[in-house]
Short mmCIF file of C-alpha atoms in Angstrom, two decimals:
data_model
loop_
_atom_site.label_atom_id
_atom_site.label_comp_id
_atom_site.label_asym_id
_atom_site.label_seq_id
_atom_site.Cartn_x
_atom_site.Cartn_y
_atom_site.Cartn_z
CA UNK X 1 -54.09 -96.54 -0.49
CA UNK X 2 -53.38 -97.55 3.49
CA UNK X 3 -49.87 -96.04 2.73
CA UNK X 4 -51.49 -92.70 1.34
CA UNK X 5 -53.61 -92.71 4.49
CA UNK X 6 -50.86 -93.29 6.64
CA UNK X 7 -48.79 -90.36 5.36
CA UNK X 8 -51.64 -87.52 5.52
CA UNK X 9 -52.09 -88.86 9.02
CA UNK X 10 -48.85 -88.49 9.62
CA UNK X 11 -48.97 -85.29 8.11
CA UNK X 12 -52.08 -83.78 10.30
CA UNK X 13 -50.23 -85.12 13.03
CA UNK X 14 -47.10 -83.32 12.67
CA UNK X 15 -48.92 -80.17 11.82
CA UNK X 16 -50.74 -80.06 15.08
CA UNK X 17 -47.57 -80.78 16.84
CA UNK X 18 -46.15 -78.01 15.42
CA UNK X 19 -48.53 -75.74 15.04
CA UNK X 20 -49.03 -76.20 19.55
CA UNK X 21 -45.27 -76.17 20.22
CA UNK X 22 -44.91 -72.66 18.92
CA UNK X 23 -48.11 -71.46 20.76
CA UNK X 24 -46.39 -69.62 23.63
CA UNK X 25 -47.10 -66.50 26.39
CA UNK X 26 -45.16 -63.86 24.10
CA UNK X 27 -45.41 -61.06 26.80
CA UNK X 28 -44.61 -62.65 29.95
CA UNK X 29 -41.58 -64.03 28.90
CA UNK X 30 -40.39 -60.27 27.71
CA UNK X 31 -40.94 -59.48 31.22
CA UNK X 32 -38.68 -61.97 32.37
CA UNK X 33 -36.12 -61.29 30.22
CA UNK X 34 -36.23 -57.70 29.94
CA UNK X 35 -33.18 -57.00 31.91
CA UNK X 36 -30.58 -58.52 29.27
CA UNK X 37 -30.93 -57.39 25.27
CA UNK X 38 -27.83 -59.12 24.21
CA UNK X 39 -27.39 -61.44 21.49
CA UNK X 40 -27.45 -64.39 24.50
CA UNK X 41 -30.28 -63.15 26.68
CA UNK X 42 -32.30 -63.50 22.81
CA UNK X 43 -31.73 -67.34 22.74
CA UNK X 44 -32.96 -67.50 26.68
CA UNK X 45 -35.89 -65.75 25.71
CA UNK X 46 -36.90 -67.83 22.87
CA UNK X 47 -35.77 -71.06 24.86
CA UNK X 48 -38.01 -69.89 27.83
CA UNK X 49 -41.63 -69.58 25.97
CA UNK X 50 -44.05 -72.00 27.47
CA UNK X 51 -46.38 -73.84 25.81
CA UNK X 52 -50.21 -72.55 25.88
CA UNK X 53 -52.10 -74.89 27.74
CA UNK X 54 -55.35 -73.90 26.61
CA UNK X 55 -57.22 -75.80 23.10
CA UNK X 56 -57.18 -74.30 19.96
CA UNK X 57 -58.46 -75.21 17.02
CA UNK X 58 -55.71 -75.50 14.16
CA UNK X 59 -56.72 -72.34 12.13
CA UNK X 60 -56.52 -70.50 15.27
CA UNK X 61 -53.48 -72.07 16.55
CA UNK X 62 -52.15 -70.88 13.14
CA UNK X 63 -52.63 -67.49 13.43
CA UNK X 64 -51.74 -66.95 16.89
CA UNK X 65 -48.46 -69.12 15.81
CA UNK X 66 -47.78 -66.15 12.84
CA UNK X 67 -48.50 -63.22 15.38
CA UNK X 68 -45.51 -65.25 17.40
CA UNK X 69 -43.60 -65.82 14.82
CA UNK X 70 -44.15 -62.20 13.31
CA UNK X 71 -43.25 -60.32 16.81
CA UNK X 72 -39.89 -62.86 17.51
CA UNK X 73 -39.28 -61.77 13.72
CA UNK X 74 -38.96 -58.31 14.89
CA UNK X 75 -37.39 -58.83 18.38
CA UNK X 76 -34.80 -60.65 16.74
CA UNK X 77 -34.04 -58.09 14.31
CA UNK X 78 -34.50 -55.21 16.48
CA UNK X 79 -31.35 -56.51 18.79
CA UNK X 80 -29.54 -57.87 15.83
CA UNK X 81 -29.54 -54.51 14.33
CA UNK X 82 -28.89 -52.81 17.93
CA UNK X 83 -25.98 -55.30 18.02
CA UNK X 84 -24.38 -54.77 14.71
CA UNK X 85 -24.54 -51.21 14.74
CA UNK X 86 -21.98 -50.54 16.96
CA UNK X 87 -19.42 -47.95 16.08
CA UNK X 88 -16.11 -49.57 13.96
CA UNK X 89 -13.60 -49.10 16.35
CA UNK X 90 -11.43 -46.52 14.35
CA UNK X 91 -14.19 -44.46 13.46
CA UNK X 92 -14.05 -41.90 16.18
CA UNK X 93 -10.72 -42.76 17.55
CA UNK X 94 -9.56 -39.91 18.99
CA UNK X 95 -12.60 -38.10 19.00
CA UNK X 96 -12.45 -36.55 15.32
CA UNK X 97 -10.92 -39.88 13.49
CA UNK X 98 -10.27 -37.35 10.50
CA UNK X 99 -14.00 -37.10 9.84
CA UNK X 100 -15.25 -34.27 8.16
CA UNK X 101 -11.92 -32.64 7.83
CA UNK X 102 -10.97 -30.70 4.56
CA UNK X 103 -7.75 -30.56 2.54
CA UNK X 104 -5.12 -28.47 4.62
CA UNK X 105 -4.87 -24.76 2.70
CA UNK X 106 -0.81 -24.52 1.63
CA UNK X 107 -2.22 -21.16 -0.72
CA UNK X 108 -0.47 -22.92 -3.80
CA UNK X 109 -2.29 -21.96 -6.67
CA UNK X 110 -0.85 -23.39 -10.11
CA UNK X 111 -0.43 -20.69 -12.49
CA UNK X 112 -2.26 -22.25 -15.62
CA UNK X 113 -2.96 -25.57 -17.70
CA UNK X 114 1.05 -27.28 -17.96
CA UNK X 115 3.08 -26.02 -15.02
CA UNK X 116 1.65 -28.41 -12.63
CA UNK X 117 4.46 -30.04 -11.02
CA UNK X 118 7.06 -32.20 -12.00
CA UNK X 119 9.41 -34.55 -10.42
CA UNK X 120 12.87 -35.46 -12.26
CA UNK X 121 14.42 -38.89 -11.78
CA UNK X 122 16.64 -36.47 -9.62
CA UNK X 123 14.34 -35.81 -7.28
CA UNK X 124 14.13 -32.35 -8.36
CA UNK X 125 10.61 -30.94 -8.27
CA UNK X 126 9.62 -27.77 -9.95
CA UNK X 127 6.10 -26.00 -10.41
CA UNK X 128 4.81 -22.39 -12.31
CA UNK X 129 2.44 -21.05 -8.93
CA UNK X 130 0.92 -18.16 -8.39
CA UNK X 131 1.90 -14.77 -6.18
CA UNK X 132 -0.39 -13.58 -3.90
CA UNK X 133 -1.39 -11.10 -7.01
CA UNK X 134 -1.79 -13.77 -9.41
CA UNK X 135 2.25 -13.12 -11.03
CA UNK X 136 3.11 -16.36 -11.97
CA UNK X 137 6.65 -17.79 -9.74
CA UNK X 138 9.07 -20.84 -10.37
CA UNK X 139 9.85 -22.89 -7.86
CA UNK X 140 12.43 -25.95 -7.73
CA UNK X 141 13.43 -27.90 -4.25
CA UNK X 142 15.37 -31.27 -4.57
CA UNK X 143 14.45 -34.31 -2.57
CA UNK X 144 14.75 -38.10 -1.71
CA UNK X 145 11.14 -38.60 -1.20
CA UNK X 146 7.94 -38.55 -4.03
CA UNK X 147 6.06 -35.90 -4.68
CA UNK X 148 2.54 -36.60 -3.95
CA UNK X 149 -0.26 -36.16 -6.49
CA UNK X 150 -3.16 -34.45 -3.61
CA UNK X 151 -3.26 -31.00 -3.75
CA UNK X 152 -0.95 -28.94 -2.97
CA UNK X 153 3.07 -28.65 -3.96
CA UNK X 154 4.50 -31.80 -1.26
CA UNK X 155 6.81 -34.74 -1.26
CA UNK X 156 6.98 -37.38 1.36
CA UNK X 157 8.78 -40.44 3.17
CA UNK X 158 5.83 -42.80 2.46
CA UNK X 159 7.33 -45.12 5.11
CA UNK X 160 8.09 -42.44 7.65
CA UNK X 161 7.42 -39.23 9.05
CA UNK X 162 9.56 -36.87 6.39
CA UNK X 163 8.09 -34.53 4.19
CA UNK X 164 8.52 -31.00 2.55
CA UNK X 165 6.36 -28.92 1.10
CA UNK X 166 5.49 -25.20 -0.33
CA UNK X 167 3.36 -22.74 1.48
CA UNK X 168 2.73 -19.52 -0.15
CA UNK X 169 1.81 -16.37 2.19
CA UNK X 170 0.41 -12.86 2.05
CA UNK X 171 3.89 -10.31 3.32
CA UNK X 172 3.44 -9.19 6.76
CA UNK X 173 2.96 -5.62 7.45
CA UNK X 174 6.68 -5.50 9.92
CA UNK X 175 9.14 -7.54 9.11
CA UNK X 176 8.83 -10.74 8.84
CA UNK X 177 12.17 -11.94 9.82
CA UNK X 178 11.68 -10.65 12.94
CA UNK X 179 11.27 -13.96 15.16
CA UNK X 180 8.20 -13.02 16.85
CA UNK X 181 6.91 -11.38 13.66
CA UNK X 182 7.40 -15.11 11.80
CA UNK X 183 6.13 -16.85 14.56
CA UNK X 184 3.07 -15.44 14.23
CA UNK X 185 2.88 -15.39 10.44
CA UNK X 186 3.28 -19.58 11.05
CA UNK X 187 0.56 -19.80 13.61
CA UNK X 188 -1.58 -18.04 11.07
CA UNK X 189 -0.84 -20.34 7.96
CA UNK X 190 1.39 -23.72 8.40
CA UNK X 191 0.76 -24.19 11.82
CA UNK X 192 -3.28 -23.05 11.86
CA UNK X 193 -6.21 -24.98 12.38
CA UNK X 194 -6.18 -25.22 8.43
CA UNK X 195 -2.82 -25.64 8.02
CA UNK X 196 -0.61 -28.67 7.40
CA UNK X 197 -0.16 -29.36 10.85
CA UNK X 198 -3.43 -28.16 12.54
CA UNK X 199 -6.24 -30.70 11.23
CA UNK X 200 -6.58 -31.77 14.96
CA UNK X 201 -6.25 -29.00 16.89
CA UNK X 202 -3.82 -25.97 16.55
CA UNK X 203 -0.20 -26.59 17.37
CA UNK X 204 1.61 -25.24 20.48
CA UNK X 205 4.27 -25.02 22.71
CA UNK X 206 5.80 -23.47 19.09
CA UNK X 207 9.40 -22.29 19.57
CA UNK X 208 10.78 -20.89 16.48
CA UNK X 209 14.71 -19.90 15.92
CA UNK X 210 16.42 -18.10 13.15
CA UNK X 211 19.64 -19.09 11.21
CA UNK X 212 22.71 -16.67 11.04
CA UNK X 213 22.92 -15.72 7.25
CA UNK X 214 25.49 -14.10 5.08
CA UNK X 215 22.76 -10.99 4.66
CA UNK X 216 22.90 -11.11 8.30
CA UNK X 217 26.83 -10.10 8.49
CA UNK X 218 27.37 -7.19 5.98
CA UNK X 219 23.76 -5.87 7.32
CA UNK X 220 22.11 -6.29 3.86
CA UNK X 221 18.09 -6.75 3.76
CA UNK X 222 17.92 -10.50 2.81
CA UNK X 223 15.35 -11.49 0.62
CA UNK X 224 15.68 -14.99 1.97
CA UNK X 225 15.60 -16.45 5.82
CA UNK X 226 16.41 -19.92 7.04
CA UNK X 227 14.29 -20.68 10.32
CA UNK X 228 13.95 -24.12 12.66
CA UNK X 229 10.82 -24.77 14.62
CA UNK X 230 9.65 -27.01 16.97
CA UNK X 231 6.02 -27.64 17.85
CA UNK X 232 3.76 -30.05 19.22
CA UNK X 233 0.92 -31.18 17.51
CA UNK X 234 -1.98 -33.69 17.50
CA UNK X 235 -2.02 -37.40 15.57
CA UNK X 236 -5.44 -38.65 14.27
CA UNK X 237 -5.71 -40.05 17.30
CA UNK X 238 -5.12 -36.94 19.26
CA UNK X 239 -2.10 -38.60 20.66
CA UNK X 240 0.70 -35.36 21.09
CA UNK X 241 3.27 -35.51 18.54
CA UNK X 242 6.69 -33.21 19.12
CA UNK X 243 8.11 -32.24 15.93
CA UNK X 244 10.67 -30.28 14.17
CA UNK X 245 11.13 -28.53 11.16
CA UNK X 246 13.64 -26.51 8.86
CA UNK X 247 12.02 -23.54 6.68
CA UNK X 248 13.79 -21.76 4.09
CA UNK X 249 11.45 -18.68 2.47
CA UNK X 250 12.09 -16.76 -0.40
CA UNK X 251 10.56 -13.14 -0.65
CA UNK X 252 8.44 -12.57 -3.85
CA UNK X 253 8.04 -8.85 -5.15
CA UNK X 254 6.68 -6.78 -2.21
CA UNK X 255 3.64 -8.69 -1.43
CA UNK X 256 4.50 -12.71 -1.28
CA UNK X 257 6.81 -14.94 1.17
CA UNK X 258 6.90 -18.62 -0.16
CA UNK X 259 8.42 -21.11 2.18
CA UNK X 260 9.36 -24.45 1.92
CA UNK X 261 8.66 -26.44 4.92
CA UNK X 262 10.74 -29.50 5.74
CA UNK X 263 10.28 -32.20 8.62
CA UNK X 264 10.03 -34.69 10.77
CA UNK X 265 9.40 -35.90 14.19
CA UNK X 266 11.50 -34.68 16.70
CA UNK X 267 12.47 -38.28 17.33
CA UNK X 268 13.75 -38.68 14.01
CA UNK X 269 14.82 -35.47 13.16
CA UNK X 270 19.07 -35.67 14.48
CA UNK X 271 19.27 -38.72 12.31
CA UNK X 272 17.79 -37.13 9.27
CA UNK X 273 18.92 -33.01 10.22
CA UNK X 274 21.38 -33.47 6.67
CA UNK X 275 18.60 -34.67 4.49
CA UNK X 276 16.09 -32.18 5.68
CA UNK X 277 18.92 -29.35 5.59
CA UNK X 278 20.28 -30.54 1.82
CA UNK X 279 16.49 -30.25 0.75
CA UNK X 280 15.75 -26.95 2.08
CA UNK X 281 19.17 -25.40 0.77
CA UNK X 282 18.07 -26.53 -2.45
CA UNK X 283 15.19 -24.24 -2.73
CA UNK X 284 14.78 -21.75 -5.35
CA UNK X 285 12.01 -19.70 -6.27
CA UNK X 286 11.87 -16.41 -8.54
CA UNK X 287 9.30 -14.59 -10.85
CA UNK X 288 8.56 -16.11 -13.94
CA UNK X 289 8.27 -13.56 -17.14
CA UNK X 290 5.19 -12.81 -17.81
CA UNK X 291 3.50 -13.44 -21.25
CA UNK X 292 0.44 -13.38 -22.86
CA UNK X 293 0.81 -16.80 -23.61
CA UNK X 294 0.13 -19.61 -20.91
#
C-alpha cells in the first residue's frame, strides 16, 4: 500500500512538472525569432520559451500546455513544409527542364496496321508511311545504331550523340533544291520549334550546303539531293550545342519530299563523317502499289 502511494505521488508529481515546464510566452518568443525561419532558427525558438511564472491550476495548465503544443505543432510543420518544398534541382534547369514539351512532329504517318517499322539484324530499317496525300511509300536506310520504339521513324547511338531519322514534308512551291529554297523548307520542319531539333528554342546560325550530284552534270532534274547543315541549337539545359548533319531526300510524286536526317555534334562529326555518309547513301524510298488490301 505505502509503495502504491508512493508511485501516484510520484506520478502527480511528475505531471505537474511537466505540465509547468511546457507553460511558456508563445508570442514573444516569435518576436524574437522572427528574423530566421530556417530549420535551425526552429530549435532556438523552441529552446528559448520561458517558463510562465504565474500559478495555474493543473487543468488549466493543461490546456494552455495543448494550445502550446497545438501552435509549435503547426510552426513546425509550416517551416518543415516551407523547407522541403524546395524545387529538385533539375527540375527547371535551364529554364524549361523539358517540362511540358510534346513529341517533336517528323510528319511520319504509318500507312496501316503491319508496316510499322522493322529493324533487320543488318541494321536495315524499313517502314510502309504515308505521302502527304495519304499514298502509301517504302522506305529502307541502313544503320549501326537501334531503331527506337517512340514515335516517329529514328535510330540512335544510345551512348552518344548519333542518330538518323525520317522527316516527311509538304513540296515547296520553287524548287526545293535551290539552297535558300531548302533552307527554309528546314527551318519550317526539322529545324522548327516542333521539330527534332527545336524543343528549346529554334535553331540558328543554320548554314546549309548542297552536294554535287550526277543529275547535277548532264543537267537532268534530280529527284534526289544530298545536303550538309550545320546549326546551333539548345540542350535541355539551354546550354548551345553546334551540330552537323548529312540529309539525303527523295522526291515523292509531285507533292512529297522525304528526307532522312543524319547527325551528330559538330565535335564528333569528322570522326564519324563515313558512318553518317554510308547511312544516308543507303536511303531508299519509292511508292508502294496501291491495293485495296492493307
Amino acid at each position: 500500500m505505502r509503495r502504491f502511494v508512493r508511485m501516484v505521488v510520484f506520478f502527480v508529481i511528475a505531471t505537474i512538472i511537466a505540465t509547468t515546464s511546457f507553460a511558456f510566452t508563445f508570442q514573444g518568443a516569435v518576436d524574437r525569432q522572427s528574423h530566421s525561419t530556417s530549420p535551425r532558427s526552429l530549435r532556438q525558438l523552441i529552446s528559448s520559451f520561458h517558463l510562465d511564472s504565474t500559478e495555474e491550476t493543473t487543468k488549466d495548465a493543461a490546456a494552455r500546455t495543448r494550445r502550446s503544443f497545438l501552435q509549435e505543432s503547426f510552426v513546425t510543420v509550416t517551416v518543415a513544409g516551407i523547407t522541403n518544398a524546395a524545387f529538385p534541382a533539375n527540375a527547371f534547369d535551364g529554364g524549361v527542364g523539358g517540362l511540358g514539351k510534346t513529341k517533336p512532329q517528323t510528319g511520319v504517318k504509318f500507312f496501316g496496321d503491319g508496316s510499322g517499322p522493322i529493324q533487320n539484324d543488318k541494321g536495315i530499317v524499313t517502314a510502309e508511311i504515308q505521302s502527304i496525300s495519304g499514298k502509301p511509300i517504302l522506305v529502307s536506310f541502313q544503320t549501326p545504331w537501334p531503331l527506337l520504339t517512340s514515335s516517329g521513324l529514328e535510330a540512335r547511338d544510345l551512348r552518344n550523340s548519333e542518330s538518323a531519322f525520317i522527316q516527311v514534308v509538304s513540296m515547296p512551291k520553287n524548287d526545293w533544291r535551290d539552297k535558300k529554297v531548302f533552307e527554309q523548307l528546314l527551318l519550317d520542319s526539322v529545324l522548327a520549334s516542333t521539330g527534332k531539333f527545336g524543343m528549346y528554342g529554334q535553331p540558328y546560325n543554320v548554314q546549309v550546303k548542297p552536294f554535287k550530284t550526277s543529275n547535277d552534270v548532264d543537267g537532268s532534274i534530280a529527284q534526289q539531293q544530298l545536303f550538309s547543315v550545320t546549326f546551333t541549337t539548345l540542350t535541355p539545359a539551354m546550354r548551345e550545342s553546334e551540330r552537323k548533319a548529312m540529309i539525303q531526300c527523295k522526291q515523292i510524286d509531285t507533292d512529297t519530299l522525304v528526307l532522312l536526317v543524319a547527325g551528330t555534334t559538330a565535335a564528333r562529326f569528322p570522326s564519324n563523317e563515313g558512318v553518317l555518309g554510308d547511312v544516308v547513301n543507303s536511303f531508299q524510298a519509292a511508292k508502294a502499289p496501291e491495293s485495296k488490301l492493307r
